[in-house]
Amino acid sequence: MTTEATTTDLHAFTENWLEWYRAQEARLAAPHGFLAITGLHWLDDRPQRFPDAPGAWRTGPDGVVVDLDDDEELLVDGVPVHGEHRFGVLPERGGVDAVWGDAVIEIARRGGHDIVRPRHPDAPLRTAFTGTPAYAPDPRWAVAGRYVPFDVPRPTTVGAAVEGLEHVYDAPSRVEFELDGRPLSLTAFPGHGAGRLMVLFTDATSGVTTYAANRVLALEPPAADGTVVLDFNRAANLPCAYTDLATCPLPPAENRLPVAIEAGQKIPRERGGS
């Protein structure tokens, strides 16, 4: 390969990474993204009011219910609702977004618990956001791996950023790969989109230059021969890296890599990164 071709390829690689990085930042800092969250409210059978959401909220066997005062209104699927509104039983990791003025009230189920998590565009964390530090992209961190499916998906329980909370994923496979000649593997969970995967991991940079609890890497569907690319330049922070109002899953024990992955996003400035 000529020097000119190498330079062209590196430029394209960097541009593709920058496109990914900017999209990550845009989602995070969107008017109702994770930086806009102002509260994480846990529901039970007692009606509760919160300073950053309208109504009195409760949950039970029939799901989440809100009782709105006469002067309060929510938009649910674009339809104004008043008085008592029943959201019903929410699926795990599912939820509903209701609009209240310029805010969005997220009603969701996490770790078997129903929550209300308001998102306000003027949240201080969002308005003060200046971007996430990251390693410069380097092709050496884009490595080929092998998709190794389990005979049946393995229910895998992992901890969460919130103490005492647990998440359960059906892991379809592990992904085997090498770094500097060292064989490694990661348990993979279902990702967003058909056939896509995600891996939660820590490594020797965790708590040093990268966020201590976790990072996540999204993987495209494996090729027909089982090959898959792990581009650690795209190792991303989860919302808990920025805010304590997140319920992010932690990696399974086997995904704590004994090597330093000096790629991807670093500790956010909000947590003391630079």
PDB file of C-alpha atoms in Angstrom, residues 21 25 129-133 242 266-274:
ATOM      1  CA  TYR A  21     -18.486  10.742  17.915  1.00  0.00           C
ATOM      2  CA  GLU A  25     -22.608  13.713  21.656  1.00  0.00           C
ATOM      3  CA  PHE A 129     -21.963  20.450  28.809  1.00  0.00           C
ATOM      4  CA  THR A 130     -18.782  21.080  26.819  1.00  0.00           C
ATOM      5  CA  GLY A 131     -18.211  17.653  25.256  1.00  0.00           C
ATOM      6  CA  THR A 132     -16.660  14.316  26.145  1.00  0.00           C
ATOM      7  CA  PRO A 133     -12.884  13.766  26.101  1.00  0.00           C
ATOM      8  CA  TYR A 242     -22.272  11.656  33.439  1.00  0.00           C
ATOM      9  CA  LYS A 266     -12.622   8.933  28.377  1.00  0.00           C
ATOM     10  CA  ILE A 267     -13.820  10.011  31.821  1.00  0.00           C
ATOM     11  CA  PRO A 268     -16.299  12.878  31.296  1.00  0.00           C
ATOM     12  CA  ARG A 269     -15.340  16.318  32.552  1.00  0.00           C
ATOM     13  CA  GLU A 270     -18.441  16.103  34.735  1.00  0.00           C
ATOM     14  CA  ARG A 271     -16.636  13.326  36.652  1.00  0.00           C
ATOM     15  CA  GLY A 272     -13.257  15.047  36.743  1.00  0.00           C
ATOM     16  CA  GLY A 273     -11.913  13.975  33.346  1.00  0.00           C
ATOM     17  CA  SER A 274      -9.902  16.237  31.102  1.00  0.00           C
TER      18      SER A 274
END
